[in-house]
PDB file of C-alpha atoms and ligand atoms in Angstrom:
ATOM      1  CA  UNK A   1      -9.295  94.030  79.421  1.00 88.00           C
ATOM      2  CA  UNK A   2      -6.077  92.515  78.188  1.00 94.00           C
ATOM      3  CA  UNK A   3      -4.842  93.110  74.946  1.00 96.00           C
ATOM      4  CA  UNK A   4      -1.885  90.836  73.744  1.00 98.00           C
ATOM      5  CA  UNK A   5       0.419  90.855  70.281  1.00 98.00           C
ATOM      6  CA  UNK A   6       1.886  87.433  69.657  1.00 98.00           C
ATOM      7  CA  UNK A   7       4.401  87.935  66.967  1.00 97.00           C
ATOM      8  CA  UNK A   8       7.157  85.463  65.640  1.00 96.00           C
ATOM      9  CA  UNK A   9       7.949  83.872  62.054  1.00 96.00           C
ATOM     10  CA  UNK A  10       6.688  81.099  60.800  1.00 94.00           C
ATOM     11  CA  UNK A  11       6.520  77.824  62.820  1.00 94.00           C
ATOM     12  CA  UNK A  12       7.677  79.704  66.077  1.00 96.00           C
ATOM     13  CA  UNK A  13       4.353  78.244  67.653  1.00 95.00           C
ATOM     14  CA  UNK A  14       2.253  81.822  67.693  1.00 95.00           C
ATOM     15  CA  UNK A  15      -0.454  80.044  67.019  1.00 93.00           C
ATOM     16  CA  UNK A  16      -0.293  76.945  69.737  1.00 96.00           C
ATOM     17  CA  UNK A  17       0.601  79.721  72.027  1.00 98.00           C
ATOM     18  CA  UNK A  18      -1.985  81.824  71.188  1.00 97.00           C
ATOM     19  CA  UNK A  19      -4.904  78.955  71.844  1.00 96.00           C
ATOM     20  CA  UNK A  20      -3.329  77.809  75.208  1.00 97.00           C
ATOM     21  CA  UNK A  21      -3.081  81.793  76.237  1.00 97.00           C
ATOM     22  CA  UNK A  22      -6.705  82.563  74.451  1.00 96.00           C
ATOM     23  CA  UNK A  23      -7.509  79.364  77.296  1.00 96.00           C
ATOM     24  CA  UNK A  24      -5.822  80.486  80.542  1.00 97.00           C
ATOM     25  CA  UNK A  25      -7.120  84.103  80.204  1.00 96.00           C
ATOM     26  CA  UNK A  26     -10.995  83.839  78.762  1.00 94.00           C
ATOM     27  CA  UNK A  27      -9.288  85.998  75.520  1.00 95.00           C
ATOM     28  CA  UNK A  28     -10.514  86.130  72.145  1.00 95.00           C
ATOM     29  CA  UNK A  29      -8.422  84.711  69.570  1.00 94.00           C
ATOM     30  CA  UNK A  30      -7.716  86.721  66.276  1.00 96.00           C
ATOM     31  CA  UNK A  31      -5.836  84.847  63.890  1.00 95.00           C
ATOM     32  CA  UNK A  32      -5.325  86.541  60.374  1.00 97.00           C
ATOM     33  CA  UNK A  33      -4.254  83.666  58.966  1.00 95.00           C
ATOM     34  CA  UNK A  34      -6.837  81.469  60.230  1.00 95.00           C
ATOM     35  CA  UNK A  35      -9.535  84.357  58.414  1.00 96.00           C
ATOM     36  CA  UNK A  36      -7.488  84.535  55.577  1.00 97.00           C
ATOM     37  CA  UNK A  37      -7.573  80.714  55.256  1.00 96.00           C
ATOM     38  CA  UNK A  38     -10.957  80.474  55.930  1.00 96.00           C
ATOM     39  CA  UNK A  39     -12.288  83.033  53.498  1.00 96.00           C
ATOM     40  CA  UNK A  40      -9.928  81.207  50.934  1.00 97.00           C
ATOM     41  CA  UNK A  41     -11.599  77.583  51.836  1.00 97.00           C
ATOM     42  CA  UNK A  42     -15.054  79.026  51.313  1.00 97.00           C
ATOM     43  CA  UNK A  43     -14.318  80.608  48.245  1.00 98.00           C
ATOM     44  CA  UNK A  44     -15.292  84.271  48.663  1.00 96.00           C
ATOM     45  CA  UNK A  45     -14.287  87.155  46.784  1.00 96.00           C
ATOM     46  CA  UNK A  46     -12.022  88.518  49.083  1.00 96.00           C
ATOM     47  CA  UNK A  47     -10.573  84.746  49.497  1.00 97.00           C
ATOM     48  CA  UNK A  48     -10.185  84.217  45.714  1.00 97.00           C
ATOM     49  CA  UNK A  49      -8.430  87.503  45.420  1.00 97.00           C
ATOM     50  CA  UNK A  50      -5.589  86.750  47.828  1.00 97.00           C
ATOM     51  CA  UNK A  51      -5.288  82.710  47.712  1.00 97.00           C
ATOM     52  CA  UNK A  52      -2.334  83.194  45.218  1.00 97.00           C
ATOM     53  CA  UNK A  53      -0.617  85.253  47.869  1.00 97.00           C
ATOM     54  CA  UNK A  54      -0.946  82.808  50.556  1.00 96.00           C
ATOM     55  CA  UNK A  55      -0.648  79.852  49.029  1.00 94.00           C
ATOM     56  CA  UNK A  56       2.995  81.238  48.139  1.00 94.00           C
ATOM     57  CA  UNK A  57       3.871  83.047  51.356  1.00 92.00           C
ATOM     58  CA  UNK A  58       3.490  86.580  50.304  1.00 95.00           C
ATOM     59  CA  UNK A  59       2.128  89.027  52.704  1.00 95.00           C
ATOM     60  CA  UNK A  60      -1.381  90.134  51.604  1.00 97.00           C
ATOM     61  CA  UNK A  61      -1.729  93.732  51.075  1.00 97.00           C
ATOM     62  CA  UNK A  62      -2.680  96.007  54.330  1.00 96.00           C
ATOM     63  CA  UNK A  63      -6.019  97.099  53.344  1.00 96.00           C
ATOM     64  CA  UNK A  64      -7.350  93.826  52.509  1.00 96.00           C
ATOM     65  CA  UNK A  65      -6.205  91.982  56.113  1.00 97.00           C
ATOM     66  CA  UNK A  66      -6.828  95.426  57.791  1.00 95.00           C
ATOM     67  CA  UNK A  67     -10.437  94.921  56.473  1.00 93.00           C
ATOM     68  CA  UNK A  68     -10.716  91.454  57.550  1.00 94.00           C
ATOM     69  CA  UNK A  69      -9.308  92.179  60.890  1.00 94.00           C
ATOM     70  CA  UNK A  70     -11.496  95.117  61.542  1.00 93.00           C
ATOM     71  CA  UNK A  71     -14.756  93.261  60.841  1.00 92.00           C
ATOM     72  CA  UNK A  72     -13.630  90.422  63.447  1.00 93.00           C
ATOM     73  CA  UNK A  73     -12.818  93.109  66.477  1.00 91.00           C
ATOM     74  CA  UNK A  74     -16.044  94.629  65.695  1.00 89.00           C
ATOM     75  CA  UNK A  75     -18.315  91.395  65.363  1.00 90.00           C
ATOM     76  CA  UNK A  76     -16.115  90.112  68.752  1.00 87.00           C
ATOM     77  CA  UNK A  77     -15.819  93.113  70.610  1.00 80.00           C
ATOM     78  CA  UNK A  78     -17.968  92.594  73.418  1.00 72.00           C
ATOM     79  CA  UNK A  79     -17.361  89.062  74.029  1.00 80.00           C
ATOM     80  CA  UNK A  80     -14.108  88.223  75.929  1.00 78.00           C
ATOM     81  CA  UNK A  81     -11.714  89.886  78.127  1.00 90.00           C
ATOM     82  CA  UNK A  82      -9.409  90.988  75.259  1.00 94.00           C
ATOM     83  CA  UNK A  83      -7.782  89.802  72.327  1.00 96.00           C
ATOM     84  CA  UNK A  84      -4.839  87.942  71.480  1.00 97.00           C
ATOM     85  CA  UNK A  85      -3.860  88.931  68.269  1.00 97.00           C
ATOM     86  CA  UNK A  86      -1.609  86.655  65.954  1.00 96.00           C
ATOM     87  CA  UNK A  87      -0.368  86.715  62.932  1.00 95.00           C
ATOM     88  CA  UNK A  88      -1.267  90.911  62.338  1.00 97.00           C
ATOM     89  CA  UNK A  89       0.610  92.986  62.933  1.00 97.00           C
ATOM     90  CA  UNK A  90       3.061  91.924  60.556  1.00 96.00           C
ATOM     91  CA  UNK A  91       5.184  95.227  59.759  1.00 96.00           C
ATOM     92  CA  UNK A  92       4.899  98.591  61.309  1.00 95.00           C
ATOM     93  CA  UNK A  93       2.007  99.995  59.308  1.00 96.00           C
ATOM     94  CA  UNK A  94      -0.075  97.652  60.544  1.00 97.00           C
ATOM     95  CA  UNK A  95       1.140  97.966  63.889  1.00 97.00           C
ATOM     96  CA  UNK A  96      -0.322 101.378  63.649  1.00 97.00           C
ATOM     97  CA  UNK A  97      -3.100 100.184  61.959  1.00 97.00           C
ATOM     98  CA  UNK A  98      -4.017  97.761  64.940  1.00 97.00           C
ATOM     99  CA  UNK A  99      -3.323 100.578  67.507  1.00 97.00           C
ATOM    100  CA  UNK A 100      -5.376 103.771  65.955  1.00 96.00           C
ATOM    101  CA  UNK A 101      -8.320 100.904  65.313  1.00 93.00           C
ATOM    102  CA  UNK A 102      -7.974  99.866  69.233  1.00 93.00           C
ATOM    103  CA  UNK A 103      -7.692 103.762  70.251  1.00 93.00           C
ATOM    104  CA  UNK A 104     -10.435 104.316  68.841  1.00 91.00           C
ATOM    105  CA  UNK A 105     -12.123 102.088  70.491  1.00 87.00           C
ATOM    106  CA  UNK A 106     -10.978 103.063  74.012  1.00 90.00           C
ATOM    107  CA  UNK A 107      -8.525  99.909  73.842  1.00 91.00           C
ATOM    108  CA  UNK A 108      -4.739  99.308  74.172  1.00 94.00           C
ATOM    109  CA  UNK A 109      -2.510  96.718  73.346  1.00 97.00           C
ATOM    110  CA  UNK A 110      -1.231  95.084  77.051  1.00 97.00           C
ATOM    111  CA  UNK A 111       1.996  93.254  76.289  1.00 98.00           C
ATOM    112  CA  UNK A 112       3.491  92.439  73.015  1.00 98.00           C
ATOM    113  CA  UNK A 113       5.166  89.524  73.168  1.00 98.00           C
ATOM    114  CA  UNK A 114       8.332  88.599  70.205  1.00 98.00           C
ATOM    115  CA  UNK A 115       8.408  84.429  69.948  1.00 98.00           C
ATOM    116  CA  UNK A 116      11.923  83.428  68.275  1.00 97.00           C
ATOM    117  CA  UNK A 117      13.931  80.340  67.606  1.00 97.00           C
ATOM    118  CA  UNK A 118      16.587  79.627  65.370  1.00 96.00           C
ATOM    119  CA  UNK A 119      15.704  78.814  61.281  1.00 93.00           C
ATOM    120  CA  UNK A 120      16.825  75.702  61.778  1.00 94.00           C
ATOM    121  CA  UNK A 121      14.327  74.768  64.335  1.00 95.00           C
ATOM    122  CA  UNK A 122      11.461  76.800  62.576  1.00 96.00           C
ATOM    123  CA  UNK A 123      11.829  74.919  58.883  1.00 94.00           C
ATOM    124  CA  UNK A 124      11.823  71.306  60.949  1.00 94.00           C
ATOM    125  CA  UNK A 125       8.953  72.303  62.983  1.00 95.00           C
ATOM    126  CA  UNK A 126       6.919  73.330  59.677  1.00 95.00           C
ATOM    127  CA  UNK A 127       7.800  70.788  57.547  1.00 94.00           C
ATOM    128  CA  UNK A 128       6.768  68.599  60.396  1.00 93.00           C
ATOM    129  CA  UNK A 129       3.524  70.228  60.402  1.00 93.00           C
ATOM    130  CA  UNK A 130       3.315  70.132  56.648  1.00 92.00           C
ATOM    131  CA  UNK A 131       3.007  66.500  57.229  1.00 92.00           C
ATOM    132  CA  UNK A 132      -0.714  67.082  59.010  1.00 94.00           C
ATOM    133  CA  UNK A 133      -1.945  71.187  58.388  1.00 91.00           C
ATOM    134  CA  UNK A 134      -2.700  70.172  55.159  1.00 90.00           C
ATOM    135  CA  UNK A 135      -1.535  74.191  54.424  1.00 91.00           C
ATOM    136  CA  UNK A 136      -0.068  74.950  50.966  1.00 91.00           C
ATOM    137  CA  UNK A 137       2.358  76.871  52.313  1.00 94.00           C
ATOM    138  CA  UNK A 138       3.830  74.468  54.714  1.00 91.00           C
ATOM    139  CA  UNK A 139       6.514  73.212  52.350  1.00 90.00           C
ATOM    140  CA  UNK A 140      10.405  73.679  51.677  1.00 88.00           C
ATOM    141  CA  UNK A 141      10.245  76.209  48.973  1.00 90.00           C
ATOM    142  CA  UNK A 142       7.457  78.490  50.384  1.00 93.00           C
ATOM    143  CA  UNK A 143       9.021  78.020  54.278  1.00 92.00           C
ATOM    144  CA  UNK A 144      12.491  79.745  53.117  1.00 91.00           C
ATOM    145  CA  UNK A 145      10.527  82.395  51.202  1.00 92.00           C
ATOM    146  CA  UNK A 146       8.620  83.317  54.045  1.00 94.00           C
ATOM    147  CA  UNK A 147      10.952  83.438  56.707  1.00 95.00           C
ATOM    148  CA  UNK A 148      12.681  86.033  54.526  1.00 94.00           C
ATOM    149  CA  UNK A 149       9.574  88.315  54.336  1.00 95.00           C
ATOM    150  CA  UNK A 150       9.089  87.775  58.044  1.00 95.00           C
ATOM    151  CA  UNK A 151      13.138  89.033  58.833  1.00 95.00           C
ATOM    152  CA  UNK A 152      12.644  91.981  56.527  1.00 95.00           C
ATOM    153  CA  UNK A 153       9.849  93.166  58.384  1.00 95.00           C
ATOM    154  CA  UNK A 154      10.092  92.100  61.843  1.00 95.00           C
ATOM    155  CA  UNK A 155      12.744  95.286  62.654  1.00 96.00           C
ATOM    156  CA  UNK A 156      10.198  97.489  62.418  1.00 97.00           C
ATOM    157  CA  UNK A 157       7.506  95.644  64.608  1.00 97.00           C
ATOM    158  CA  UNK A 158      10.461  95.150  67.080  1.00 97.00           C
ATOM    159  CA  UNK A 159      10.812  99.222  67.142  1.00 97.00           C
ATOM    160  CA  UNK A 160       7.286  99.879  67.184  1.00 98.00           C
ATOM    161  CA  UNK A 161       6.688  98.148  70.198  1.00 98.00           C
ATOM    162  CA  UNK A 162       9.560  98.957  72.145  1.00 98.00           C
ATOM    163  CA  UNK A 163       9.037 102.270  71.551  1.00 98.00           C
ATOM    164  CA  UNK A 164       6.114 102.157  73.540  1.00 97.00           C
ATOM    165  CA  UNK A 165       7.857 100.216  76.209  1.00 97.00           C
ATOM    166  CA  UNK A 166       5.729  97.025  75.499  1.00 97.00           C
ATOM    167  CA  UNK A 167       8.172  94.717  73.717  1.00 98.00           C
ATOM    168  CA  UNK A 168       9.042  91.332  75.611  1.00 98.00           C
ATOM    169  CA  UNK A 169      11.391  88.979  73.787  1.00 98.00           C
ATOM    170  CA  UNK A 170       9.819  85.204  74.768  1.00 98.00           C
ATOM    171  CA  UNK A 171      12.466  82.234  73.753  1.00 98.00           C
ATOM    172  CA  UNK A 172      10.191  79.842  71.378  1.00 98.00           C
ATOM    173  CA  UNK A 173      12.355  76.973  71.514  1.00 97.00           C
ATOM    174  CA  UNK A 174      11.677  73.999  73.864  1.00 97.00           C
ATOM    175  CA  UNK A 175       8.285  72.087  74.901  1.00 96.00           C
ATOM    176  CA  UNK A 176       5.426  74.154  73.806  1.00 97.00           C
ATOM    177  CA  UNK A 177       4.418  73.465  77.513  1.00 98.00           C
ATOM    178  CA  UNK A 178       7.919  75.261  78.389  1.00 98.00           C
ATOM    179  CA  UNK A 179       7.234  77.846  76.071  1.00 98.00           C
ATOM    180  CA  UNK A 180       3.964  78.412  77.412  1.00 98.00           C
ATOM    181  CA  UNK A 181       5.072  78.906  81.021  1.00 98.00           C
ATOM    182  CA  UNK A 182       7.597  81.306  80.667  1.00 98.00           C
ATOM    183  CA  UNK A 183       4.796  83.276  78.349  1.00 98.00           C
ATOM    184  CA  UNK A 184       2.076  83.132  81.638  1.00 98.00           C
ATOM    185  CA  UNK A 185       4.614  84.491  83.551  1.00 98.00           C
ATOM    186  CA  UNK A 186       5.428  87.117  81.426  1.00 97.00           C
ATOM    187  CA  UNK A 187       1.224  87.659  81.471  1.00 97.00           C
ATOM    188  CA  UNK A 188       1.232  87.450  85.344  1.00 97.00           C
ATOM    189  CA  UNK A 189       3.674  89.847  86.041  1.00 95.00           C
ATOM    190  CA  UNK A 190       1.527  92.435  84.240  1.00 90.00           C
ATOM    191  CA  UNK A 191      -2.461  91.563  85.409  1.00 85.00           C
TER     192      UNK A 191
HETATM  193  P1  AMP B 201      -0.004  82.710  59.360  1.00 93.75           P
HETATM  194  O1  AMP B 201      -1.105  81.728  59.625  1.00 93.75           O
HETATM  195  O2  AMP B 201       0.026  83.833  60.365  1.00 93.75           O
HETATM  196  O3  AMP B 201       1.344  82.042  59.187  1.00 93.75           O
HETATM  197  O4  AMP B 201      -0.349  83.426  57.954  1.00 93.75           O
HETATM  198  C1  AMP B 201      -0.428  82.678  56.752  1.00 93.75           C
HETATM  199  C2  AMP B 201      -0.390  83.601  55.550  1.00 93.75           C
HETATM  200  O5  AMP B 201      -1.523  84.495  55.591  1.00 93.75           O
HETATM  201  C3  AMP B 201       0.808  84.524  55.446  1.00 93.75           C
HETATM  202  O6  AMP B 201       1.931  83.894  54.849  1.00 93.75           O
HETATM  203  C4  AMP B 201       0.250  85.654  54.566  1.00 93.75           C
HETATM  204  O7  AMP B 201       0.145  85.239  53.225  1.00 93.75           O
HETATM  205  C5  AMP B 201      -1.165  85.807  55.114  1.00 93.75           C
HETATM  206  N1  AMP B 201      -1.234  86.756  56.246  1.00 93.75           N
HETATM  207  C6  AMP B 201      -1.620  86.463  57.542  1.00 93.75           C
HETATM  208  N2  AMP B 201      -1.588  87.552  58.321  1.00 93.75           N
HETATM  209  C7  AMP B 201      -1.155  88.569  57.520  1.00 93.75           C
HETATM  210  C8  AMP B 201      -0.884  89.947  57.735  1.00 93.75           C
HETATM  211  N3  AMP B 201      -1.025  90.486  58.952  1.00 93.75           N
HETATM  212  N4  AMP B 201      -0.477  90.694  56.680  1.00 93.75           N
HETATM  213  C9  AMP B 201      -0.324  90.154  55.456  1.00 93.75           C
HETATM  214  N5  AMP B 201      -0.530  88.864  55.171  1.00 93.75           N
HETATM  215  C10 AMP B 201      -0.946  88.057  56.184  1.00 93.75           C
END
């Protein structure tokens, strides 16, 4: 099994990355965002409850992604040969979070890998994708707001992980193609 973190703020391409690498290596894909999104488009309680949040770039509150990330490993489990997770963890609790749930299931996170590029880069890549995602939070206001809860948190997910000895800083900018090779042979170097 190979268990991957994909961390980075907004618009560093986690999620492109995350698809191609969920491709290459047969993983599952766990996308809070994408849930969160999802649970928000088809109007369910838990959806209605945190659409204000998202909509405006908050974070949601732990226990309510924890919950919705918990019920995905558990329905996905068995099916892949690990997980790429993106978008959670997003602060050091839920770094813990993610690794006492994957202890306990006999799992480990591989490689955490830290996506960056410069702010000005990320806001013209999102407002760029604002122009398509059709994502209420892809716009000027909401961008600068969440790049600011993203930098107050990140320090802590940096620690976490290189505490372990699993941090690996991955430069975002470029092609996503570029980007994408010098994250396989990050991968490589470790299967
Ligand atoms: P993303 O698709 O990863 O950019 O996430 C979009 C939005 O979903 C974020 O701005 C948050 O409102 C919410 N969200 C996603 N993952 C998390 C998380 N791990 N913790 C808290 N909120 C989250």
């Amino acid at each position: 099994m190979l268990n991957l973190v994909i961390f980075g703020p907004p618009g560093s391409g986690k999620g492109t990355q995350a698809a191609h690498i969920k491709e290459k290596y047969g993983l599952l894909h766990l996308s809070t965002g994408e849930m969160l999104r999802h649970e928000i488009a088809s109007k369910t309680a838990l959806g209605l409850e945190v659409e204000s949040l998202v909509v405006s770039g908050q974070l949601v509150p732990d226990e309510l992604v924890t919950e919705v990330l918990k019920k995905a490993l558990a329905e996905k489990m068995s099916q892949g040969n690990g997980f790429i997770f993106d978008g959670f963890p997003r602060n050091g609790e839920q770094a813990q979070i993610l690794e006492d749930a994957l202890n306990s299931l006999n799992l480990d996170i591989n490689i955490a890998i830290n996506l960056t590029a410069s702010d000005t880069e990320l806001i013209k890549r999102i407002l760029l994708r604002g122009e398509t995602s059709g994502r209420a939070d892809d716009n000027e206001i909401v961008i600068k707001e969440r790049l600011e809860i993203y930098r107050k948190n990140v320090s802590d997910l940096i620690s976490f992980y290189q505490k372990l000895g699993k941090l690996n800083e991955v430069d975002g900018e470029g092609t996503p193609q570029e980007v994408f090779e010098r994250i396989t042979k990050l991968i490589d170097k470790h299967i």
